[in-house]
Coordinates of C-alpha atoms in Angstrom, one line a residue:
M1 CA 0.0 0.0 0.0
S2 CA 1.3 3.4 -0.9
S3 CA 0.9 6.6 0.9
S4 CA 0.9 10.2 -0.5
I5 CA 1.6 13.7 0.8
G6 CA -0.1 16.7 -0.8
G7 CA -2.7 14.6 -2.7
T8 CA -0.5 12.9 -5.1
G9 CA 0.7 9.3 -4.7
R10 CA 4.1 7.9 -5.7
P11 CA 4.7 4.1 -5.6
G12 CA 7.4 3.2 -3.1
A13 CA 7.6 6.6 -1.6
G14 CA 7.7 5.2 2.0
A15 CA 5.1 2.8 3.6
G16 CA 5.6 3.8 7.2
P17 CA 8.2 4.8 9.7
R18 CA 11.7 3.5 9.4
R19 CA 14.1 2.6 12.0
Q20 CA 16.9 5.1 12.5
G21 CA 20.3 3.7 11.4
S22 CA 18.9 1.7 8.5
N23 CA 20.5 1.8 5.0
P24 CA 21.4 5.5 4.6
Y25 CA 21.3 5.3 0.8
E26 CA 17.8 3.9 0.4
N27 CA 15.9 7.1 0.6
A28 CA 18.6 9.6 -0.5
D29 CA 18.0 12.1 -3.2
P30 CA 18.4 10.4 -6.7
I31 CA 21.1 11.6 -9.1
P32 CA 19.6 14.0 -11.6
V33 CA 19.2 12.4 -15.1
H34 CA 18.5 13.8 -18.5
R35 CA 15.0 15.0 -19.1
A36 CA 14.3 12.5 -21.8
H37 CA 15.0 9.7 -19.2
H38 CA 12.3 11.3 -16.9
R39 CA 9.8 11.2 -19.7
A40 CA 10.4 7.6 -20.4
Y41 CA 10.3 6.7 -16.7
G42 CA 7.0 8.6 -16.2
S43 CA 5.4 6.7 -19.0
N44 CA 6.5 3.3 -17.7
Q45 CA 5.0 4.2 -14.2
A46 CA 1.7 5.1 -15.6
A47 CA 1.5 1.7 -17.5
Q48 CA 2.6 -0.3 -14.5
G49 CA -0.1 1.1 -12.1
A50 CA 0.0 2.6 -8.7
E51 CA 0.6 -0.7 -6.9
T52 CA 3.8 -1.6 -8.9
P53 CA 6.8 -0.7 -6.8
S54 CA 9.5 1.4 -8.7
P55 CA 13.1 0.1 -8.5
R56 CA 14.4 3.4 -9.8
P57 CA 14.8 5.2 -6.5
A58 CA 16.8 2.4 -5.0
A59 CA 19.1 2.3 -8.0
H60 CA 19.7 6.0 -7.7
A61 CA 20.1 5.7 -4.0
R62 CA 23.0 3.3 -4.3
Q63 CA 24.9 6.0 -6.2
Q64 CA 24.6 8.6 -3.4
R65 CA 27.4 9.6 -1.1
P66 CA 27.1 8.6 2.6
A67 CA 27.1 12.3 3.4
Q68 CA 23.5 12.6 2.1
A69 CA 22.1 10.0 4.5
A70 CA 24.2 11.2 7.4
G71 CA 22.9 14.7 6.9
A72 CA 19.3 13.4 6.7
Q73 CA 19.6 11.4 9.8
R74 CA 20.9 14.4 11.8
Q75 CA 17.8 16.3 10.7
Q76 CA 15.3 13.8 11.9
P77 CA 14.9 15.1 15.5
R78 CA 13.1 18.2 14.1
P79 CA 9.5 17.2 13.7
Q80 CA 8.3 20.8 13.9
Q81 CA 9.2 21.3 10.2
A82 CA 6.4 18.9 9.1
A83 CA 3.5 21.3 9.9
P84 CA 4.5 23.9 7.3
Q85 CA 5.0 21.3 4.8
Q86 CA 1.5 19.7 5.2
S87 CA -0.2 23.1 5.2
R88 CA 1.0 23.9 1.7
P89 CA -0.2 21.0 -0.5
Q90 CA -1.1 23.5 -3.2
Q91 CA 2.6 23.7 -4.4
A92 CA 2.4 20.4 -6.2
A93 CA -0.3 21.4 -8.5
P94 CA 1.5 24.2 -10.3
Q95 CA 4.6 22.0 -10.8
Q96 CA 2.5 19.2 -12.2
H97 CA 0.6 21.5 -14.4
M98 CA 3.8 22.9 -15.9
S99 CA 5.0 19.5 -16.8
Q100 CA 1.7 18.7 -18.4
Q101 CA 2.1 21.6 -20.8
H102 CA 4.9 19.5 -22.4
G103 CA 2.7 16.5 -22.8
H104 CA 3.9 14.4 -19.8
Q105 CA 3.8 14.2 -16.1
R106 CA 6.9 15.8 -14.7
P107 CA 7.7 14.7 -11.1
S108 CA 8.8 17.6 -9.0
A109 CA 8.7 16.4 -5.5
R110 CA 11.8 15.4 -3.5
P111 CA 12.3 12.0 -1.9
Q112 CA 10.8 11.7 1.6
Q113 CA 11.6 9.8 4.6
A114 CA 9.5 8.6 7.6
T115 CA 10.6 9.8 11.0
A116 CA 10.5 7.8 14.2
T117 CA 7.1 9.5 15.0
G118 CA 5.5 8.5 11.8
E119 CA 5.9 12.0 10.2
R120 CA 7.2 12.4 6.7
R121 CA 9.8 14.9 5.8
V122 CA 11.5 15.8 2.6
M123 CA 15.2 15.0 2.3
E124 CA 17.5 17.8 1.3
P125 CA 20.3 16.8 -1.1
A126 CA 23.5 16.5 0.9
R127 CA 25.4 18.1 -2.0
R128 CA 23.9 21.4 -1.3
P129 CA 24.6 23.3 2.0
A130 CA 21.6 24.2 4.1
R131 CA 20.1 27.5 3.2
Q132 CA 19.2 30.2 5.6
A133 CA 15.5 31.3 5.7
R134 CA 14.6 33.8 3.2
P135 CA 11.4 35.7 2.6
D136 CA 9.7 34.2 -0.4
G137 CA 6.0 34.9 0.3
A138 CA 5.6 32.3 3.1
A139 CA 5.8 34.0 6.5
G140 CA 7.7 32.0 9.2
R141 CA 9.1 29.4 6.8
P142 CA 12.5 28.5 8.3
Q143 CA 14.2 26.9 5.3
Q144 CA 13.4 25.6 1.8
A145 CA 14.1 22.1 3.2
A146 CA 10.7 20.4 2.9
R147 CA 8.4 20.7 -0.1
P148 CA 5.6 18.1 0.1
T149 CA 5.1 16.8 -3.3
T150 CA 5.1 13.5 -5.2
G151 CA 6.9 12.1 -8.2
R152 CA 10.6 12.4 -9.1
Q153 CA 12.6 15.5 -8.6
P154 CA 13.5 17.2 -11.9
A155 CA 17.1 17.4 -12.9
R156 CA 19.0 20.2 -11.5
R157 CA 22.5 21.7 -12.0
T158 CA 25.1 20.3 -9.7
Q159 CA 26.1 22.9 -7.1
A160 CA 29.8 23.9 -7.0
A161 CA 31.9 22.5 -4.2
P162 CA 32.1 24.8 -1.2
R163 CA 35.2 26.9 -0.9
T164 CA 38.1 26.2 1.4
G165 CA 37.3 27.5 4.9
F166 CA 33.5 26.8 4.6
V167 CA 31.8 26.6 8.0
P168 CA 28.5 24.4 8.0
A169 CA 25.3 26.3 8.8
A170 CA 23.3 25.5 11.8
G171 CA 21.4 22.2 11.5
E172 CA 23.9 20.5 9.1
G173 CA 25.5 18.6 11.9
G174 CA 29.1 19.7 11.2
A175 CA 31.1 17.3 9.0
R176 CA 29.5 15.8 6.0
G177 CA 30.1 12.4 4.5
G178 CA 32.5 11.5 7.2
Q179 CA 34.9 14.3 6.3
A180 CA 36.2 16.9 8.8
P181 CA 35.0 20.4 8.1
S182 CA 37.4 22.8 6.5
V183 CA 38.8 25.4 8.9
R184 CA 39.9 28.8 7.7
T185 CA 43.7 28.9 8.2
S186 CA 45.5 32.0 9.5
H187 CA 48.6 33.1 7.6
G188 CA 49.6 35.6 10.2
P189 CA 52.7 33.8 11.5
A190 CA 54.0 33.0 8.0
L191 CA 53.6 36.7 7.0
I192 CA 55.4 37.8 10.1
G193 CA 58.3 35.5 9.4
L194 CA 58.5 36.8 5.8
A195 CA 58.5 40.3 7.1
V196 CA 61.4 39.5 9.5
V197 CA 63.4 37.9 6.7
A198 CA 62.8 40.9 4.4
A199 CA 63.8 43.3 7.1
V200 CA 67.1 41.4 7.7
V201 CA 67.9 41.3 4.0
V202 CA 67.1 45.0 3.5
A203 CA 69.3 45.9 6.6
G204 CA 72.1 43.7 5.2
V205 CA 72.0 45.4 1.8
L206 CA 71.9 48.9 3.4
F207 CA 74.9 48.0 5.5
W208 CA 76.9 46.5 2.6
T209 CA 76.2 49.4 0.3
H210 CA 77.1 52.0 3.0
R211 CA 80.1 50.2 4.6
P212 CA 83.3 52.1 5.1
V213 CA 86.3 51.1 3.0
N214 CA 90.0 52.0 3.2
V215 CA 91.6 54.1 0.5
T216 CA 94.7 56.2 0.1
V217 CA 94.2 59.8 -0.8
D218 CA 97.3 61.9 -1.8
G219 CA 99.5 59.3 0.0
T220 CA 97.5 59.4 3.3
P221 CA 95.5 56.2 4.3
T222 CA 91.9 57.0 5.3
S223 CA 88.4 55.5 5.0
I224 CA 85.2 56.5 3.2
T225 CA 81.9 55.1 2.4
V226 CA 82.0 52.6 -0.5
G227 CA 80.5 54.0 -3.7
S228 CA 81.5 57.6 -2.9
S229 CA 82.3 59.8 -5.8
L230 CA 85.8 61.3 -6.3
E231 CA 84.3 64.7 -5.8
R232 CA 83.1 63.7 -2.3
V233 CA 86.5 62.2 -1.6
A234 CA 88.2 65.4 -2.5
S235 CA 85.8 67.5 -0.5
E236 CA 85.7 65.3 2.7
K237 CA 89.4 64.5 2.7
G238 CA 90.7 68.0 2.1
A239 CA 92.5 67.3 -1.2
G240 CA 93.2 71.1 -1.5
V241 CA 92.7 71.3 -5.2
S242 CA 91.5 74.3 -7.2
A243 CA 89.1 74.3 -10.1
G244 CA 90.3 75.4 -13.6
D245 CA 89.0 78.5 -15.3
Y246 CA 86.5 79.0 -18.1
V247 CA 88.5 80.7 -20.9
S248 CA 88.1 82.2 -24.3
V249 CA 89.7 80.7 -27.5
S250 CA 92.7 82.9 -26.9
G251 CA 93.1 81.8 -23.2
K252 CA 91.5 84.9 -21.7
V253 CA 89.7 84.0 -18.4
L254 CA 85.9 84.5 -18.8
K255 CA 85.0 82.9 -15.4
A256 CA 87.4 82.1 -12.7
G257 CA 86.8 78.5 -11.3
G258 CA 84.4 77.7 -14.1
G259 CA 86.6 74.8 -15.5
D260 CA 87.0 71.3 -14.3
K261 CA 86.9 71.0 -10.5
F262 CA 89.8 68.6 -10.3
E263 CA 91.9 66.0 -12.0
A264 CA 92.4 62.6 -10.5
T265 CA 94.7 59.6 -10.9
V266 CA 93.5 56.2 -9.6
D267 CA 96.1 53.6 -9.0
G268 CA 98.4 55.4 -11.4
N269 CA 95.9 55.8 -14.2
Q270 CA 95.1 59.3 -15.2
L271 CA 91.3 59.8 -15.6
S272 CA 89.6 62.2 -17.8
Y273 CA 87.3 64.6 -16.0
A274 CA 84.2 62.8 -17.4
D275 CA 85.6 59.4 -16.1
A276 CA 86.6 61.0 -12.8
T277 CA 83.1 62.4 -12.1
S278 CA 81.5 59.0 -12.8
Y279 CA 84.0 56.9 -10.9
R280 CA 82.8 55.3 -7.6
V281 CA 85.2 54.2 -4.8
K282 CA 85.5 50.4 -4.5
G283 CA 88.0 50.2 -1.7
G284 CA 91.8 49.7 -1.7
E285 CA 92.5 52.4 -4.3
S286 CA 95.3 54.9 -4.3
I287 CA 93.8 58.2 -5.3
D288 CA 95.8 61.4 -6.2
F289 CA 94.2 64.7 -6.9
S290 CA 95.5 67.8 -8.8
D291 CA 94.1 71.1 -9.9
G292 CA 91.3 71.0 -12.5
A293 CA 92.0 71.9 -16.1
D294 CA 90.7 75.1 -17.9
V295 CA 87.7 74.7 -20.1
S296 CA 87.5 76.7 -23.3
E297 CA 84.3 78.4 -24.6
D298 CA 82.4 77.0 -27.5
Y299 CA 83.8 78.1 -30.9
E300 CA 83.5 77.9 -34.6
V301 CA 86.4 76.6 -36.8
V302 CA 86.8 79.1 -39.6
N303 CA 90.1 77.7 -41.1
T304 CA 92.5 74.7 -40.8
T305 CA 96.1 74.5 -41.8
S306 CA 98.8 71.9 -41.5
E307 CA 102.5 71.3 -41.7
Q308 CA 103.9 68.1 -43.3
P309 CA 106.4 65.9 -41.6
K310 CA 110.0 65.6 -42.8
L311 CA 112.3 62.5 -43.0
K312 CA 114.9 62.3 -40.3
M313 CA 117.8 59.8 -40.2
E314 CA 119.2 58.9 -36.9
G315 CA 122.1 56.6 -35.7
K316 CA 125.3 55.4 -37.3
G317 CA 127.2 52.2 -37.7
G318 CA 124.4 49.8 -37.2
V319 CA 123.3 46.8 -39.3
I320 CA 119.5 47.3 -39.1
F321 CA 117.6 50.3 -40.4
Y322 CA 114.0 50.6 -39.2
V323 CA 111.2 53.1 -38.8
S324 CA 111.3 54.2 -35.2
Q325 CA 108.5 56.9 -35.6
W326 CA 105.9 57.4 -38.3
G327 CA 105.4 60.9 -39.7
K328 CA 102.2 62.8 -38.9
P329 CA 101.3 66.4 -40.1
S330 CA 100.3 69.1 -37.7
K331 CA 96.8 70.5 -37.5
V332 CA 96.2 74.2 -36.7
E333 CA 92.6 75.5 -36.4
T334 CA 91.5 79.1 -36.6
R335 CA 88.8 79.4 -34.0
K336 CA 86.2 82.1 -33.3
G337 CA 84.8 82.2 -29.8
A338 CA 81.0 82.0 -29.4
E339 CA 81.0 84.3 -26.4
S340 CA 84.1 86.4 -26.6
G341 CA 84.0 86.8 -30.4
E342 CA 87.8 86.5 -30.4
T343 CA 89.7 84.7 -33.2
A344 CA 92.8 82.7 -32.5
D345 CA 95.0 80.0 -34.1
V346 CA 95.0 76.8 -31.9
T347 CA 97.5 73.9 -32.6
V348 CA 95.4 70.7 -32.3
Q349 CA 98.3 68.4 -33.3
E350 CA 102.0 69.1 -33.4
V351 CA 103.9 68.0 -36.5
Q352 CA 105.7 64.7 -36.0
D353 CA 108.6 63.9 -38.3
C354 CA 109.3 60.4 -39.7
V355 CA 112.3 58.9 -38.1
V356 CA 114.5 56.1 -39.5
T357 CA 117.0 54.7 -37.0
R358 CA 120.1 52.8 -37.8
A359 CA 121.3 50.6 -34.9
N360 CA 122.8 47.2 -33.9
I361 CA 120.5 44.9 -32.1
T362 CA 121.2 44.3 -28.4
P363 CA 119.3 41.4 -27.0
A364 CA 117.9 41.9 -23.5
N365 CA 119.2 39.9 -20.5
D366 CA 122.5 39.1 -22.2
E367 CA 120.8 36.4 -24.3
K368 CA 123.2 35.0 -27.0
L369 CA 121.3 35.2 -30.3
V370 CA 122.6 35.1 -33.9
A371 CA 120.7 35.4 -37.2
L372 CA 121.5 33.5 -40.4
T373 CA 120.2 35.1 -43.6
F374 CA 120.1 33.8 -47.3
D375 CA 119.7 36.0 -50.4
D376 CA 118.7 35.5 -54.0
G377 CA 116.5 32.5 -53.6
P378 CA 114.5 30.4 -53.5
A379 CA 116.5 28.1 -55.7
D380 CA 116.5 24.4 -56.5
P381 CA 117.9 22.3 -54.9
Y382 CA 119.7 24.5 -52.4
T383 CA 116.9 26.1 -50.5
N384 CA 115.4 22.7 -49.6
Q385 CA 118.9 21.4 -48.7
Y386 CA 119.4 24.4 -46.4
L387 CA 116.0 23.7 -44.8
D388 CA 116.9 20.1 -44.1
I389 CA 120.2 21.2 -42.4
L390 CA 118.4 23.9 -40.3
E391 CA 115.8 21.4 -39.2
K392 CA 118.4 18.9 -38.1
Y393 CA 120.0 21.4 -35.8
G394 CA 116.9 23.1 -34.6
A395 CA 117.9 26.4 -36.1
H396 CA 115.9 29.1 -37.8
A397 CA 116.9 31.6 -40.5
T398 CA 115.6 34.4 -42.7
F399 CA 115.3 34.0 -46.5
F400 CA 115.4 37.3 -48.6
M401 CA 113.8 36.3 -51.9
L402 CA 113.7 37.8 -55.4
G403 CA 110.3 38.4 -57.0
P404 CA 110.7 36.1 -60.1
Q405 CA 112.1 33.3 -57.9
V406 CA 109.1 33.4 -55.7
G407 CA 106.8 32.8 -58.6
E408 CA 109.0 29.9 -59.9
Y409 CA 109.3 28.0 -56.6
P410 CA 106.1 28.7 -54.6
D411 CA 106.4 25.3 -52.8
A412 CA 109.8 26.3 -51.4
V413 CA 108.4 29.5 -50.1
K414 CA 105.7 27.6 -48.3
R415 CA 108.1 25.2 -46.8
V416 CA 110.4 28.1 -45.5
V417 CA 107.4 29.6 -43.7
S418 CA 106.0 26.2 -42.4
D419 CA 109.4 25.3 -40.9
G420 CA 109.3 28.4 -38.7
N421 CA 111.6 30.6 -40.7
Q422 CA 111.1 34.2 -42.0
V423 CA 110.7 35.5 -45.5
G424 CA 111.7 39.0 -46.6
S425 CA 112.0 40.9 -49.9
H426 CA 115.3 41.2 -52.0
T427 CA 113.4 43.5 -54.4
W428 CA 112.1 42.4 -57.8
S429 CA 115.2 42.2 -60.0
H430 CA 118.1 42.8 -57.7
K431 CA 118.8 46.4 -58.9
Q432 CA 121.0 48.7 -56.8
L433 CA 118.4 51.0 -55.1
T434 CA 120.7 53.9 -54.6
K435 CA 121.0 54.3 -58.4
L436 CA 117.2 54.3 -59.1
G437 CA 114.8 57.3 -59.4
E438 CA 111.7 57.5 -57.3
S439 CA 109.3 55.7 -59.7
D440 CA 111.7 52.8 -60.5
L441 CA 112.5 52.3 -56.9
K442 CA 108.9 52.2 -55.9
E443 CA 108.3 49.6 -58.7
E444 CA 111.1 47.4 -57.5
L445 CA 109.6 47.3 -54.0
S446 CA 105.9 47.1 -54.9
K447 CA 106.3 44.2 -57.4
S448 CA 108.4 42.2 -55.0
F449 CA 105.9 42.6 -52.1
S450 CA 103.1 41.7 -54.5
A451 CA 104.8 38.4 -55.5
L452 CA 105.3 37.5 -51.9
S453 CA 101.7 38.4 -51.1
Q454 CA 100.5 36.0 -53.8
A455 CA 102.6 33.3 -52.3
G456 CA 101.0 33.9 -48.9
V457 CA 103.6 36.1 -47.3
T458 CA 103.0 39.5 -45.8
T459 CA 106.2 41.5 -45.1
T460 CA 107.6 45.0 -45.2
T461 CA 111.2 43.9 -44.5
I462 CA 113.8 44.0 -47.2
R463 CA 117.5 43.1 -47.8
Q464 CA 118.7 45.9 -50.2
P465 CA 120.7 44.4 -53.1
Y466 CA 124.5 44.9 -52.5
G467 CA 123.6 46.4 -49.1
S468 CA 123.4 49.9 -50.8
I469 CA 120.9 52.3 -49.1
N470 CA 120.8 55.9 -48.3
T471 CA 118.3 58.7 -47.3
N472 CA 116.8 59.0 -50.8
V473 CA 116.0 55.2 -50.9
W474 CA 113.9 55.7 -47.8
L475 CA 112.4 59.0 -49.0
Y476 CA 111.5 57.5 -52.4
S477 CA 110.1 54.3 -50.9
G478 CA 106.8 56.0 -50.0
G479 CA 106.6 54.1 -46.8
Q480 CA 106.5 50.7 -48.4
M481 CA 109.2 49.3 -46.2
S482 CA 109.6 49.3 -42.5
T483 CA 113.0 47.6 -42.1
A484 CA 116.1 47.2 -44.2
V485 CA 118.6 44.5 -43.1
F486 CA 122.4 44.8 -43.5
W487 CA 124.8 42.2 -42.1
S488 CA 127.7 41.9 -39.6
H489 CA 129.4 38.8 -41.0
D490 CA 129.8 38.3 -44.7
S491 CA 130.7 34.7 -45.6
E492 CA 131.7 35.8 -49.1
D493 CA 130.3 32.6 -50.4
W494 CA 129.5 34.5 -53.6
R495 CA 133.3 34.3 -54.3
R496 CA 133.2 30.5 -53.8
P497 CA 136.4 30.5 -51.7
G498 CA 135.9 27.0 -50.4
A499 CA 133.8 25.6 -47.6
S500 CA 136.5 26.1 -44.9
Q501 CA 136.9 29.8 -45.8
I502 CA 133.2 30.3 -45.8
V503 CA 133.1 28.8 -42.2
S504 CA 135.9 31.0 -41.1
N505 CA 134.3 34.2 -42.5
A506 CA 131.0 33.4 -40.8
T507 CA 132.3 32.5 -37.4
K508 CA 134.9 35.1 -36.5
D509 CA 134.3 37.8 -33.9
M510 CA 131.2 36.2 -32.5
Y511 CA 128.8 38.5 -30.5
S512 CA 125.1 38.5 -29.6
G513 CA 123.0 40.3 -32.3
A514 CA 125.3 39.2 -35.2
I515 CA 123.8 38.8 -38.7
I516 CA 125.4 36.3 -41.1
L517 CA 125.1 36.8 -44.9
M518 CA 124.9 33.7 -47.2
H519 CA 123.1 32.8 -50.5
D520 CA 120.9 30.0 -51.6
G521 CA 120.4 31.3 -55.1
G522 CA 122.5 33.1 -57.8
G523 CA 124.7 30.2 -58.8
N524 CA 126.3 27.0 -57.5
R525 CA 126.0 26.7 -53.7
E526 CA 127.6 23.4 -53.0
Q527 CA 130.3 25.0 -50.9
D528 CA 127.5 26.6 -48.8
V529 CA 125.8 23.2 -48.3
E530 CA 129.1 21.8 -47.0
A531 CA 129.9 24.8 -44.8
L532 CA 126.5 25.4 -43.3
P533 CA 126.5 22.6 -40.7
Q534 CA 130.0 23.6 -39.5
I535 CA 128.8 27.2 -39.1
I536 CA 125.8 26.2 -37.0
E537 CA 127.8 23.9 -34.8
A538 CA 130.4 26.5 -34.1
W539 CA 127.9 29.1 -33.0
Q540 CA 125.9 26.6 -31.0
N541 CA 129.0 25.3 -29.3
A542 CA 129.7 28.8 -28.2
G543 CA 126.2 29.0 -26.6
Y544 CA 124.3 30.9 -29.3
R545 CA 120.9 30.3 -30.6
F546 CA 119.8 30.8 -34.3
V547 CA 116.8 33.0 -34.7
T548 CA 115.0 34.9 -37.4
I549 CA 115.5 38.7 -38.0
S550 CA 112.1 39.4 -36.4
E551 CA 113.0 37.3 -33.3
L552 CA 116.3 39.1 -33.1
M553 CA 114.7 42.5 -33.2
A554 CA 112.0 41.6 -30.7
S555 CA 114.7 40.7 -28.2
D556 CA 115.7 44.4 -28.1
P557 CA 113.2 46.5 -26.1
T558 CA 114.2 49.7 -28.0
V559 CA 112.7 48.4 -31.2
P560 CA 108.9 49.0 -31.5
A561 CA 106.9 45.8 -31.4
D562 CA 105.1 46.4 -34.8
I563 CA 108.4 47.0 -36.5
A564 CA 109.9 43.9 -34.9
S565 CA 107.1 41.8 -36.4
G566 CA 108.6 42.4 -39.9
S567 CA 105.2 43.3 -41.4
A568 CA 104.4 46.8 -40.0
S569 CA 102.6 49.2 -42.3
M570 CA 102.1 52.9 -42.1
P571 CA 99.2 53.9 -39.8
E572 CA 96.2 55.5 -41.4
D573 CA 96.7 58.9 -39.6
A574 CA 100.4 59.0 -40.7
V575 CA 101.8 60.4 -44.0
W576 CA 105.1 59.6 -45.6
P577 CA 107.5 62.7 -45.9
T578 CA 108.5 64.2 -49.2
E579 CA 111.6 66.1 -47.9
V580 CA 114.5 65.5 -45.6
A581 CA 114.9 67.3 -42.3
S582 CA 117.8 69.8 -42.2
D583 CA 119.2 68.1 -39.2
S584 CA 119.0 64.6 -40.6
A585 CA 122.1 62.5 -40.0
S586 CA 124.1 61.2 -42.9
N587 CA 124.0 57.4 -42.4
A588 CA 124.0 56.1 -45.9
I589 CA 125.6 52.8 -47.0
P590 CA 127.0 53.4 -50.5

């Protein structure tokens, strides 16, 4: 037998009171299903009759969570909620009428459960937290928890899970579904800890960036805050410097003290005023101050003039000629002051003469060095035979080659270089340079350097044919050569005096920095092939080491490094002189 609430019967809706503690899932709220499923289910119930029990609620009840039944059981001791439910049977009719508009009976009542006193109450889905009473037209209604109706509850949207920190409302019995209620956590201690750490970090940074460091100012040890400017150092440590003046183009003072405030040297390095003002003390520096420089007014350049450098020869009696200073023109500007209106000639750059120095090479530290040189090659088979001997004794040498020979024996050129030896120019056709005009001399040099360049050799070092060189050779060269190499020991192998005489000529009067002249081309060199091992052994037995010309020059600290390399070229801001200085020395080799 079925019972009904609100005038509408539902099979299996509860035949009487149930013992508390029975199956908590049996009368729980069914899981909402698709509307089409409700339609099919309603049709099946109508055909089966009112007395046919429906298995559907039990099937749905098995899918509910224990939290639903637990919540329903905790609500049972509240029978006073039944009276409002029974006094409102008219709510079922509108819901049923709405479902009939769509051509079927739409169940709208929620599942009910019999209490221990025989009253029936509507179960609230455990998924939804209890709602507080709200005014909806029914005065005194405590909650929307019981709605007496029959049939199945229509499908509803699943309510989102409660947020972390949710506290159950009154009547829900605390934890749901066997789970402990979430408790709102306080982050106060963690935030306090973070604040303490941040404060410690900030304090450490402030201390580190404002710590005192030791410096030396004008020779006096002192301390100052790290990161201080040099202006602050000068002010606090009483450097006693005066600022420069603000002056016109002619040097007239326009504003006393309007120039740079000071000049500074840090650890021996002179700083520009711009660098000095941006410098920050690190600690441990030695700082020296001096008076500031004058600053000129703005100006307009109305004219520029220059003076060309001259060739100046220096030194006598040496075996090496080399450019010790490249020539640079002067630069004189005619300036008109923007404030004073004055006009004045100001030398921006002084003229710098080109200087060619003749000297002997003096290796540093008393190192015993000697240089072997070979002219007129390469030649077959002598160049390769010389290379074999040099390799055997671990010696290096310098080969001064003629332009046509370079093109004929390119492989020999490559081997000379790969074996660690040096290649220089012996001009193009072995003409005596002191007897050539300017154009012919330039051609002899340029063609030779070009042939060597095509063979993979870059050099500006020459051995002048016959050793002849003078001031005009340098003047006419146009700056193509940086070094000209003479000799100190002439083996006179060109005379073919015999191997023993060649050895004697090449080994007498030994000294460090000596340069020996021999030939690998220009004729029969069998005597040289026989003499060469004896020459090397004699010098090595005396404690000397055979090096190239570049290595020999590099051993002398007075020779500029670029010149010692053997391939120095004239800088872009330099010019080659066209006349000789009046005080130039006469150091020609006829």
